Amino acid sequence: MIISDLKKSKSGLYTVYIDQSSYEVTEESVLKYRLFKGYEISEKELASCIASDDLVKIKRRAYLYSLKYVKNSYETLKYLTEREIPFSTAKAIVEDLRKEGSIDDLTLAKGFASSLARSSNGVYQIRYKLKNRHFDEATINLALEALSEEDIEEGKKKLYKKLEKKLENLNDFEKNRKTKEYFYRHGYDCF
């Protein structure tokens, strides 16, 4: 089989014309398999090229998803399997992205924890929300240890300021009781 033409498309992929068929491949595949006009390629090489190229496209799709929507490895794996990509393939792709550093669960968990703390969430509430995002226990513990006191205090001040307006008409005993209740509800163990 002889490659009759090669054109770059707007999506960044290359269209390779072989006989009366066309294939969309990435630049890496063009270079790796030498898919240039006039070159000859066997059916076996073409099948190998298409298979490896599909993996590169899935990996790129997973990376863009995790980057655009700020998703961790579990959520990216779930995204891929929901798109009918075999679990073993999806897991291997997510592991590759983790090894490359493209998906970093710890950094993501630390960022979420810090943001949640500044948004008036206590440590218990943050732990709960990180578990709901399917971070593992070790990552959650490291993220909580990395929380700064400034973030926690900022969240407490915001919460207290918000609560102060609601409770201005109550006596001191009721204010104290409602304040404790409100802080406990937001995941703080004390106020």
Short mmCIF file of N, CA and C in Angstrom, two decimals, residues 28-185:
data_model
loop_
_atom_site.label_atom_id
_atom_site.label_comp_id
_atom_site.label_asym_id
_atom_site.label_seq_id
_atom_site.Cartn_x
_atom_site.Cartn_y
_atom_site.Cartn_z
N GLU A 28 2.59 12.48 16.01
CA GLU A 28 3.51 11.46 16.52
C GLU A 28 3.49 10.21 15.64
N SER A 29 2.29 9.82 15.21
CA SER A 29 2.17 8.62 14.36
C SER A 29 2.75 8.87 12.97
N VAL A 30 2.60 10.07 12.46
CA VAL A 30 3.17 10.41 11.15
C VAL A 30 4.68 10.23 11.20
N LEU A 31 5.28 10.73 12.28
CA LEU A 31 6.74 10.63 12.39
C LEU A 31 7.20 9.21 12.72
N LYS A 32 6.50 8.56 13.63
CA LYS A 32 6.90 7.22 14.07
C LYS A 32 6.81 6.19 12.94
N TYR A 33 5.74 6.25 12.14
CA TYR A 33 5.53 5.26 11.08
C TYR A 33 5.92 5.79 9.70
N ARG A 34 6.50 6.97 9.65
CA ARG A 34 6.97 7.58 8.39
C ARG A 34 5.86 7.62 7.34
N LEU A 35 4.78 8.26 7.72
CA LEU A 35 3.61 8.33 6.84
C LEU A 35 3.71 9.54 5.91
N PHE A 36 4.63 9.47 4.96
CA PHE A 36 4.83 10.57 4.04
C PHE A 36 4.41 10.17 2.63
N LYS A 37 4.07 11.17 1.85
CA LYS A 37 3.59 10.93 0.48
C LYS A 37 4.62 10.13 -0.32
N GLY A 38 4.14 9.06 -0.95
CA GLY A 38 4.99 8.23 -1.79
C GLY A 38 5.60 7.04 -1.07
N TYR A 39 5.52 7.02 0.26
CA TYR A 39 6.09 5.89 1.03
C TYR A 39 5.14 4.70 1.00
N GLU A 40 5.73 3.51 1.19
CA GLU A 40 4.96 2.28 1.20
C GLU A 40 4.78 1.81 2.65
N ILE A 41 3.59 1.29 2.95
CA ILE A 41 3.30 0.80 4.30
C ILE A 41 2.54 -0.51 4.17
N SER A 42 2.87 -1.47 5.03
CA SER A 42 2.17 -2.75 4.99
C SER A 42 0.87 -2.65 5.78
N GLU A 43 -0.01 -3.61 5.59
CA GLU A 43 -1.28 -3.62 6.31
C GLU A 43 -1.05 -3.79 7.81
N LYS A 44 -0.05 -4.59 8.15
CA LYS A 44 0.27 -4.82 9.56
C LYS A 44 0.75 -3.53 10.23
N GLU A 45 1.62 -2.80 9.54
CA GLU A 45 2.11 -1.52 10.08
C GLU A 45 0.97 -0.51 10.19
N LEU A 46 0.10 -0.50 9.21
CA LEU A 46 -1.04 0.42 9.25
C LEU A 46 -1.96 0.11 10.42
N ALA A 47 -2.24 -1.17 10.63
CA ALA A 47 -3.09 -1.57 11.76
C ALA A 47 -2.44 -1.20 13.09
N SER A 48 -1.14 -1.41 13.19
CA SER A 48 -0.40 -1.04 14.40
C SER A 48 -0.42 0.48 14.61
N CYS A 49 -0.26 1.21 13.53
CA CYS A 49 -0.30 2.68 13.58
C CYS A 49 -1.65 3.17 14.07
N ILE A 50 -2.72 2.63 13.54
CA ILE A 50 -4.07 3.06 13.91
C ILE A 50 -4.36 2.71 15.37
N ALA A 51 -3.93 1.53 15.80
CA ALA A 51 -4.16 1.12 17.19
C ALA A 51 -3.40 2.02 18.17
N SER A 52 -2.13 2.27 17.91
CA SER A 52 -1.35 3.12 18.82
C SER A 52 -1.84 4.56 18.76
N ASP A 53 -2.28 4.97 17.59
CA ASP A 53 -2.80 6.33 17.43
C ASP A 53 -4.10 6.52 18.21
N ASP A 54 -4.93 5.49 18.23
CA ASP A 54 -6.17 5.56 19.01
C ASP A 54 -5.86 5.76 20.49
N LEU A 55 -4.83 5.07 20.99
CA LEU A 55 -4.44 5.24 22.39
C LEU A 55 -3.95 6.66 22.67
N VAL A 56 -3.19 7.21 21.73
CA VAL A 56 -2.70 8.59 21.89
C VAL A 56 -3.88 9.57 21.92
N LYS A 57 -4.86 9.35 21.06
CA LYS A 57 -6.04 10.22 21.04
C LYS A 57 -6.84 10.11 22.33
N ILE A 58 -6.99 8.89 22.85
CA ILE A 58 -7.72 8.70 24.11
C ILE A 58 -6.97 9.37 25.25
N LYS A 59 -5.66 9.22 25.25
CA LYS A 59 -4.83 9.83 26.30
C LYS A 59 -4.95 11.35 26.26
N ARG A 60 -4.93 11.90 25.07
CA ARG A 60 -5.07 13.36 24.92
C ARG A 60 -6.46 13.81 25.39
N ARG A 61 -7.46 13.03 25.06
CA ARG A 61 -8.84 13.34 25.48
C ARG A 61 -8.96 13.32 27.00
N ALA A 62 -8.35 12.31 27.63
CA ALA A 62 -8.38 12.20 29.10
C ALA A 62 -7.63 13.37 29.74
N TYR A 63 -6.50 13.72 29.17
CA TYR A 63 -5.71 14.83 29.70
C TYR A 63 -6.50 16.14 29.62
N LEU A 64 -7.09 16.41 28.47
CA LEU A 64 -7.85 17.64 28.29
C LEU A 64 -9.06 17.68 29.22
N TYR A 65 -9.71 16.55 29.42
CA TYR A 65 -10.85 16.48 30.33
C TYR A 65 -10.41 16.80 31.76
N SER A 66 -9.33 16.16 32.20
CA SER A 66 -8.87 16.40 33.58
C SER A 66 -8.39 17.83 33.77
N LEU A 67 -7.83 18.42 32.74
CA LEU A 67 -7.34 19.79 32.82
C LEU A 67 -8.49 20.80 32.77
N LYS A 68 -9.40 20.62 31.85
CA LYS A 68 -10.50 21.57 31.67
C LYS A 68 -11.48 21.57 32.84
N TYR A 69 -11.80 20.38 33.35
CA TYR A 69 -12.80 20.27 34.40
C TYR A 69 -12.21 20.01 35.78
N VAL A 70 -10.90 20.11 35.91
CA VAL A 70 -10.17 19.92 37.17
C VAL A 70 -10.60 18.61 37.84
N LYS A 71 -10.31 17.51 37.19
CA LYS A 71 -10.71 16.20 37.68
C LYS A 71 -9.50 15.39 38.13
N ASN A 72 -9.70 14.56 39.14
CA ASN A 72 -8.64 13.70 39.63
C ASN A 72 -8.59 12.41 38.82
N SER A 73 -7.71 11.50 39.21
CA SER A 73 -7.52 10.28 38.43
C SER A 73 -8.77 9.39 38.44
N TYR A 74 -9.46 9.30 39.58
CA TYR A 74 -10.67 8.48 39.64
C TYR A 74 -11.74 9.02 38.67
N GLU A 75 -11.95 10.33 38.70
CA GLU A 75 -12.99 10.94 37.85
C GLU A 75 -12.62 10.83 36.37
N THR A 76 -11.34 10.92 36.07
CA THR A 76 -10.90 10.77 34.68
C THR A 76 -11.09 9.33 34.21
N LEU A 77 -10.78 8.38 35.08
CA LEU A 77 -11.00 6.96 34.75
C LEU A 77 -12.48 6.69 34.52
N LYS A 78 -13.32 7.24 35.36
CA LYS A 78 -14.77 7.07 35.21
C LYS A 78 -15.25 7.68 33.89
N TYR A 79 -14.73 8.84 33.54
CA TYR A 79 -15.07 9.51 32.29
C TYR A 79 -14.74 8.61 31.09
N LEU A 80 -13.56 8.02 31.12
CA LEU A 80 -13.15 7.16 30.01
C LEU A 80 -14.01 5.90 29.91
N THR A 81 -14.28 5.27 31.04
CA THR A 81 -15.08 4.05 31.00
C THR A 81 -16.53 4.33 30.60
N GLU A 82 -17.03 5.50 30.93
CA GLU A 82 -18.38 5.86 30.50
C GLU A 82 -18.45 6.07 28.99
N ARG A 83 -17.30 6.34 28.37
CA ARG A 83 -17.25 6.49 26.91
C ARG A 83 -16.90 5.18 26.23
N GLU A 84 -17.15 4.07 26.94
CA GLU A 84 -17.00 2.72 26.42
C GLU A 84 -15.57 2.36 26.03
N ILE A 85 -14.62 2.95 26.75
CA ILE A 85 -13.23 2.55 26.60
C ILE A 85 -12.99 1.44 27.61
N PRO A 86 -12.40 0.32 27.20
CA PRO A 86 -12.20 -0.80 28.12
C PRO A 86 -11.48 -0.35 29.40
N PHE A 87 -11.90 -0.92 30.53
CA PHE A 87 -11.38 -0.50 31.83
C PHE A 87 -9.86 -0.63 31.89
N SER A 88 -9.32 -1.73 31.40
CA SER A 88 -7.87 -1.94 31.47
C SER A 88 -7.12 -0.87 30.67
N THR A 89 -7.64 -0.52 29.51
CA THR A 89 -7.03 0.52 28.68
C THR A 89 -7.13 1.87 29.38
N ALA A 90 -8.31 2.18 29.91
CA ALA A 90 -8.52 3.46 30.60
C ALA A 90 -7.60 3.57 31.81
N LYS A 91 -7.48 2.49 32.56
CA LYS A 91 -6.63 2.49 33.76
C LYS A 91 -5.16 2.73 33.37
N ALA A 92 -4.71 2.07 32.31
CA ALA A 92 -3.33 2.25 31.85
C ALA A 92 -3.08 3.69 31.41
N ILE A 93 -4.05 4.28 30.74
CA ILE A 93 -3.91 5.67 30.27
C ILE A 93 -3.84 6.62 31.46
N VAL A 94 -4.70 6.43 32.45
CA VAL A 94 -4.69 7.29 33.64
C VAL A 94 -3.38 7.12 34.39
N GLU A 95 -2.88 5.90 34.49
CA GLU A 95 -1.58 5.67 35.15
C GLU A 95 -0.46 6.38 34.42
N ASP A 96 -0.48 6.33 33.08
CA ASP A 96 0.53 7.05 32.29
C ASP A 96 0.46 8.55 32.59
N LEU A 97 -0.75 9.09 32.63
CA LEU A 97 -0.91 10.52 32.92
C LEU A 97 -0.42 10.86 34.32
N ARG A 98 -0.63 9.97 35.27
CA ARG A 98 -0.14 10.19 36.64
C ARG A 98 1.39 10.14 36.68
N LYS A 99 1.98 9.18 35.98
CA LYS A 99 3.44 9.08 35.96
C LYS A 99 4.08 10.29 35.30
N GLU A 100 3.44 10.82 34.27
CA GLU A 100 3.94 12.02 33.59
C GLU A 100 3.76 13.27 34.44
N GLY A 101 2.86 13.19 35.41
CA GLY A 101 2.57 14.37 36.23
C GLY A 101 1.45 15.22 35.66
N SER A 102 0.79 14.73 34.63
CA SER A 102 -0.32 15.47 34.03
C SER A 102 -1.55 15.46 34.94
N ILE A 103 -1.71 14.39 35.69
CA ILE A 103 -2.77 14.31 36.70
C ILE A 103 -2.06 14.12 38.04
N ASP A 104 -2.23 15.09 38.93
CA ASP A 104 -1.58 15.03 40.24
C ASP A 104 -2.66 15.17 41.32
N ASP A 105 -3.09 14.03 41.86
CA ASP A 105 -4.17 14.03 42.84
C ASP A 105 -3.84 14.82 44.10
N LEU A 106 -2.60 14.74 44.56
CA LEU A 106 -2.23 15.43 45.79
C LEU A 106 -2.32 16.94 45.63
N THR A 107 -1.77 17.46 44.56
CA THR A 107 -1.83 18.91 44.33
C THR A 107 -3.27 19.36 44.18
N LEU A 108 -4.06 18.58 43.49
CA LEU A 108 -5.47 18.89 43.30
C LEU A 108 -6.22 18.88 44.63
N ALA A 109 -5.96 17.87 45.45
CA ALA A 109 -6.62 17.78 46.77
C ALA A 109 -6.21 18.94 47.66
N LYS A 110 -4.94 19.32 47.62
CA LYS A 110 -4.48 20.47 48.42
C LYS A 110 -5.18 21.75 47.98
N GLY A 111 -5.31 21.93 46.69
CA GLY A 111 -5.99 23.11 46.16
C GLY A 111 -7.46 23.15 46.57
N PHE A 112 -8.13 22.00 46.45
CA PHE A 112 -9.53 21.93 46.87
C PHE A 112 -9.68 22.21 48.36
N ALA A 113 -8.81 21.59 49.15
CA ALA A 113 -8.88 21.76 50.61
C ALA A 113 -8.68 23.23 50.99
N SER A 114 -7.73 23.87 50.38
CA SER A 114 -7.46 25.28 50.67
C SER A 114 -8.65 26.16 50.27
N SER A 115 -9.19 25.88 49.11
CA SER A 115 -10.35 26.64 48.63
C SER A 115 -11.56 26.44 49.53
N LEU A 116 -11.79 25.19 49.92
CA LEU A 116 -12.92 24.88 50.80
C LEU A 116 -12.75 25.53 52.17
N ALA A 117 -11.52 25.57 52.68
CA ALA A 117 -11.26 26.20 53.98
C ALA A 117 -11.56 27.70 53.92
N ARG A 118 -11.16 28.34 52.84
CA ARG A 118 -11.44 29.78 52.69
C ARG A 118 -12.93 30.05 52.47
N SER A 119 -13.66 29.01 52.04
CA SER A 119 -15.10 29.15 51.80
C SER A 119 -15.93 28.71 53.00
N SER A 120 -15.36 28.81 54.18
CA SER A 120 -16.07 28.55 55.45
C SER A 120 -16.42 27.09 55.67
N ASN A 121 -15.54 26.18 55.28
CA ASN A 121 -15.72 24.76 55.56
C ASN A 121 -14.67 24.34 56.57
N GLY A 122 -15.10 23.62 57.59
CA GLY A 122 -14.18 23.12 58.59
C GLY A 122 -13.49 21.85 58.11
N VAL A 123 -12.57 21.36 58.91
CA VAL A 123 -11.76 20.21 58.55
C VAL A 123 -12.63 18.98 58.27
N TYR A 124 -13.64 18.75 59.09
CA TYR A 124 -14.49 17.58 58.90
C TYR A 124 -15.31 17.69 57.61
N GLN A 125 -15.77 18.87 57.31
CA GLN A 125 -16.52 19.10 56.07
C GLN A 125 -15.61 18.93 54.85
N ILE A 126 -14.37 19.41 54.97
CA ILE A 126 -13.41 19.29 53.86
C ILE A 126 -13.10 17.81 53.61
N ARG A 127 -12.88 17.07 54.70
CA ARG A 127 -12.61 15.63 54.57
C ARG A 127 -13.77 14.93 53.85
N TYR A 128 -14.98 15.26 54.25
CA TYR A 128 -16.17 14.67 53.64
C TYR A 128 -16.24 15.00 52.14
N LYS A 129 -16.00 16.25 51.80
CA LYS A 129 -16.09 16.65 50.39
C LYS A 129 -14.98 16.03 49.55
N LEU A 130 -13.80 15.89 50.12
CA LEU A 130 -12.71 15.24 49.38
C LEU A 130 -13.00 13.75 49.18
N LYS A 131 -13.61 13.11 50.19
CA LYS A 131 -14.00 11.71 50.02
C LYS A 131 -15.04 11.56 48.92
N ASN A 132 -15.96 12.51 48.85
CA ASN A 132 -16.97 12.47 47.79
C ASN A 132 -16.36 12.64 46.41
N ARG A 133 -15.21 13.30 46.33
CA ARG A 133 -14.50 13.44 45.05
C ARG A 133 -13.61 12.23 44.78
N HIS A 134 -13.66 11.23 45.65
CA HIS A 134 -12.95 9.95 45.51
C HIS A 134 -11.43 10.08 45.58
N PHE A 135 -10.95 10.97 46.44
CA PHE A 135 -9.53 10.98 46.74
C PHE A 135 -9.27 9.87 47.76
N ASP A 136 -8.10 9.26 47.70
CA ASP A 136 -7.81 8.19 48.66
C ASP A 136 -7.46 8.81 50.02
N GLU A 137 -7.52 7.98 51.05
CA GLU A 137 -7.36 8.44 52.43
C GLU A 137 -6.00 9.10 52.68
N ALA A 138 -4.95 8.54 52.12
CA ALA A 138 -3.61 9.10 52.30
C ALA A 138 -3.51 10.50 51.69
N THR A 139 -4.08 10.67 50.51
CA THR A 139 -4.07 11.97 49.84
C THR A 139 -4.88 12.99 50.64
N ILE A 140 -6.01 12.57 51.17
CA ILE A 140 -6.85 13.46 51.98
C ILE A 140 -6.09 13.91 53.23
N ASN A 141 -5.43 12.97 53.90
CA ASN A 141 -4.68 13.32 55.10
C ASN A 141 -3.55 14.30 54.80
N LEU A 142 -2.83 14.07 53.70
CA LEU A 142 -1.76 15.00 53.33
C LEU A 142 -2.31 16.37 52.97
N ALA A 143 -3.45 16.41 52.30
CA ALA A 143 -4.06 17.70 51.93
C ALA A 143 -4.50 18.46 53.17
N LEU A 144 -5.06 17.74 54.14
CA LEU A 144 -5.50 18.40 55.37
C LEU A 144 -4.32 18.89 56.21
N GLU A 145 -3.23 18.13 56.20
CA GLU A 145 -2.03 18.56 56.92
C GLU A 145 -1.43 19.81 56.30
N ALA A 146 -1.59 19.95 54.99
CA ALA A 146 -1.02 21.10 54.28
C ALA A 146 -1.86 22.37 54.41
N LEU A 147 -3.06 22.25 54.98
CA LEU A 147 -3.91 23.43 55.15
C LEU A 147 -3.23 24.46 56.02
N SER A 148 -3.29 25.70 55.61
CA SER A 148 -2.69 26.76 56.42
C SER A 148 -3.71 27.29 57.42
N GLU A 149 -3.21 27.73 58.54
CA GLU A 149 -4.07 28.30 59.59
C GLU A 149 -4.77 29.55 59.08
N GLU A 150 -4.11 30.30 58.20
CA GLU A 150 -4.71 31.53 57.66
C GLU A 150 -5.98 31.22 56.88
N ASP A 151 -5.94 30.15 56.07
CA ASP A 151 -7.12 29.75 55.29
C ASP A 151 -8.27 29.36 56.22
N ILE A 152 -7.96 28.59 57.25
CA ILE A 152 -8.99 28.15 58.18
C ILE A 152 -9.58 29.34 58.94
N GLU A 153 -8.71 30.23 59.40
CA GLU A 153 -9.19 31.41 60.14
C GLU A 153 -10.01 32.34 59.23
N GLU A 154 -9.59 32.48 57.99
CA GLU A 154 -10.35 33.30 57.03
C GLU A 154 -11.76 32.75 56.85
N GLY A 155 -11.86 31.43 56.73
CA GLY A 155 -13.16 30.78 56.58
C GLY A 155 -14.02 30.96 57.82
N LYS A 156 -13.40 30.85 58.99
CA LYS A 156 -14.15 31.04 60.24
C LYS A 156 -14.68 32.47 60.34
N LYS A 157 -13.84 33.43 59.99
CA LYS A 157 -14.26 34.84 60.06
C LYS A 157 -15.43 35.11 59.12
N LYS A 158 -15.36 34.58 57.92
CA LYS A 158 -16.46 34.75 56.97
C LYS A 158 -17.75 34.15 57.51
N LEU A 159 -17.63 32.97 58.07
CA LEU A 159 -18.80 32.27 58.61
C LEU A 159 -19.38 33.04 59.80
N TYR A 160 -18.51 33.54 60.66
CA TYR A 160 -18.97 34.27 61.84
C TYR A 160 -19.64 35.58 61.44
N LYS A 161 -19.05 36.25 60.45
CA LYS A 161 -19.62 37.52 59.98
C LYS A 161 -21.01 37.29 59.37
N LYS A 162 -21.15 36.24 58.63
CA LYS A 162 -22.43 35.89 58.02
C LYS A 162 -23.46 35.55 59.09
N LEU A 163 -23.03 34.84 60.11
CA LEU A 163 -23.91 34.41 61.18
C LEU A 163 -24.29 35.56 62.11
N GLU A 164 -23.38 36.49 62.28
CA GLU A 164 -23.60 37.62 63.19
C GLU A 164 -24.86 38.40 62.82
N LYS A 165 -25.08 38.61 61.56
CA LYS A 165 -26.26 39.35 61.10
C LYS A 165 -27.55 38.59 61.39
N LYS A 166 -27.50 37.26 61.27
CA LYS A 166 -28.69 36.44 61.50
C LYS A 166 -29.10 36.39 62.97
N LEU A 167 -28.11 36.48 63.84
CA LEU A 167 -28.36 36.26 65.26
C LEU A 167 -28.38 37.54 66.10
N GLU A 168 -28.41 38.69 65.49
CA GLU A 168 -28.30 39.94 66.23
C GLU A 168 -29.47 40.19 67.20
N ASN A 169 -30.61 39.60 66.98
CA ASN A 169 -31.78 39.84 67.83
C ASN A 169 -31.92 38.85 68.99
N LEU A 170 -31.01 37.86 69.08
CA LEU A 170 -31.11 36.84 70.12
C LEU A 170 -30.31 37.22 71.36
N ASN A 171 -30.65 36.60 72.50
CA ASN A 171 -29.88 36.85 73.73
C ASN A 171 -28.55 36.11 73.64
N ASP A 172 -27.65 36.35 74.59
CA ASP A 172 -26.30 35.80 74.54
C ASP A 172 -26.28 34.27 74.58
N PHE A 173 -27.13 33.69 75.42
CA PHE A 173 -27.17 32.23 75.52
C PHE A 173 -27.57 31.59 74.19
N GLU A 174 -28.63 32.11 73.58
CA GLU A 174 -29.11 31.59 72.29
C GLU A 174 -28.08 31.84 71.18
N LYS A 175 -27.45 33.02 71.21
CA LYS A 175 -26.41 33.33 70.22
C LYS A 175 -25.29 32.31 70.29
N ASN A 176 -24.85 32.04 71.51
CA ASN A 176 -23.75 31.10 71.72
C ASN A 176 -24.14 29.70 71.24
N ARG A 177 -25.32 29.26 71.60
CA ARG A 177 -25.80 27.93 71.21
C ARG A 177 -25.92 27.82 69.69
N LYS A 178 -26.55 28.80 69.07
CA LYS A 178 -26.74 28.77 67.60
C LYS A 178 -25.40 28.88 66.87
N THR A 179 -24.49 29.66 67.41
CA THR A 179 -23.17 29.81 66.79
C THR A 179 -22.43 28.48 66.81
N LYS A 180 -22.42 27.81 67.97
CA LYS A 180 -21.77 26.49 68.06
C LYS A 180 -22.40 25.51 67.08
N GLU A 181 -23.72 25.49 67.06
CA GLU A 181 -24.44 24.59 66.16
C GLU A 181 -24.08 24.85 64.70
N TYR A 182 -24.02 26.12 64.34
CA TYR A 182 -23.71 26.52 62.97
C TYR A 182 -22.28 26.10 62.59
N PHE A 183 -21.34 26.31 63.51
CA PHE A 183 -19.95 25.95 63.23
C PHE A 183 -19.79 24.43 63.14
N TYR A 184 -20.45 23.69 64.02
CA TYR A 184 -20.39 22.24 63.95
C TYR A 184 -20.96 21.74 62.62
N ARG A 185 -22.03 22.37 62.18
CA ARG A 185 -22.68 21.97 60.93
C ARG A 185 -21.74 22.20 59.73
#
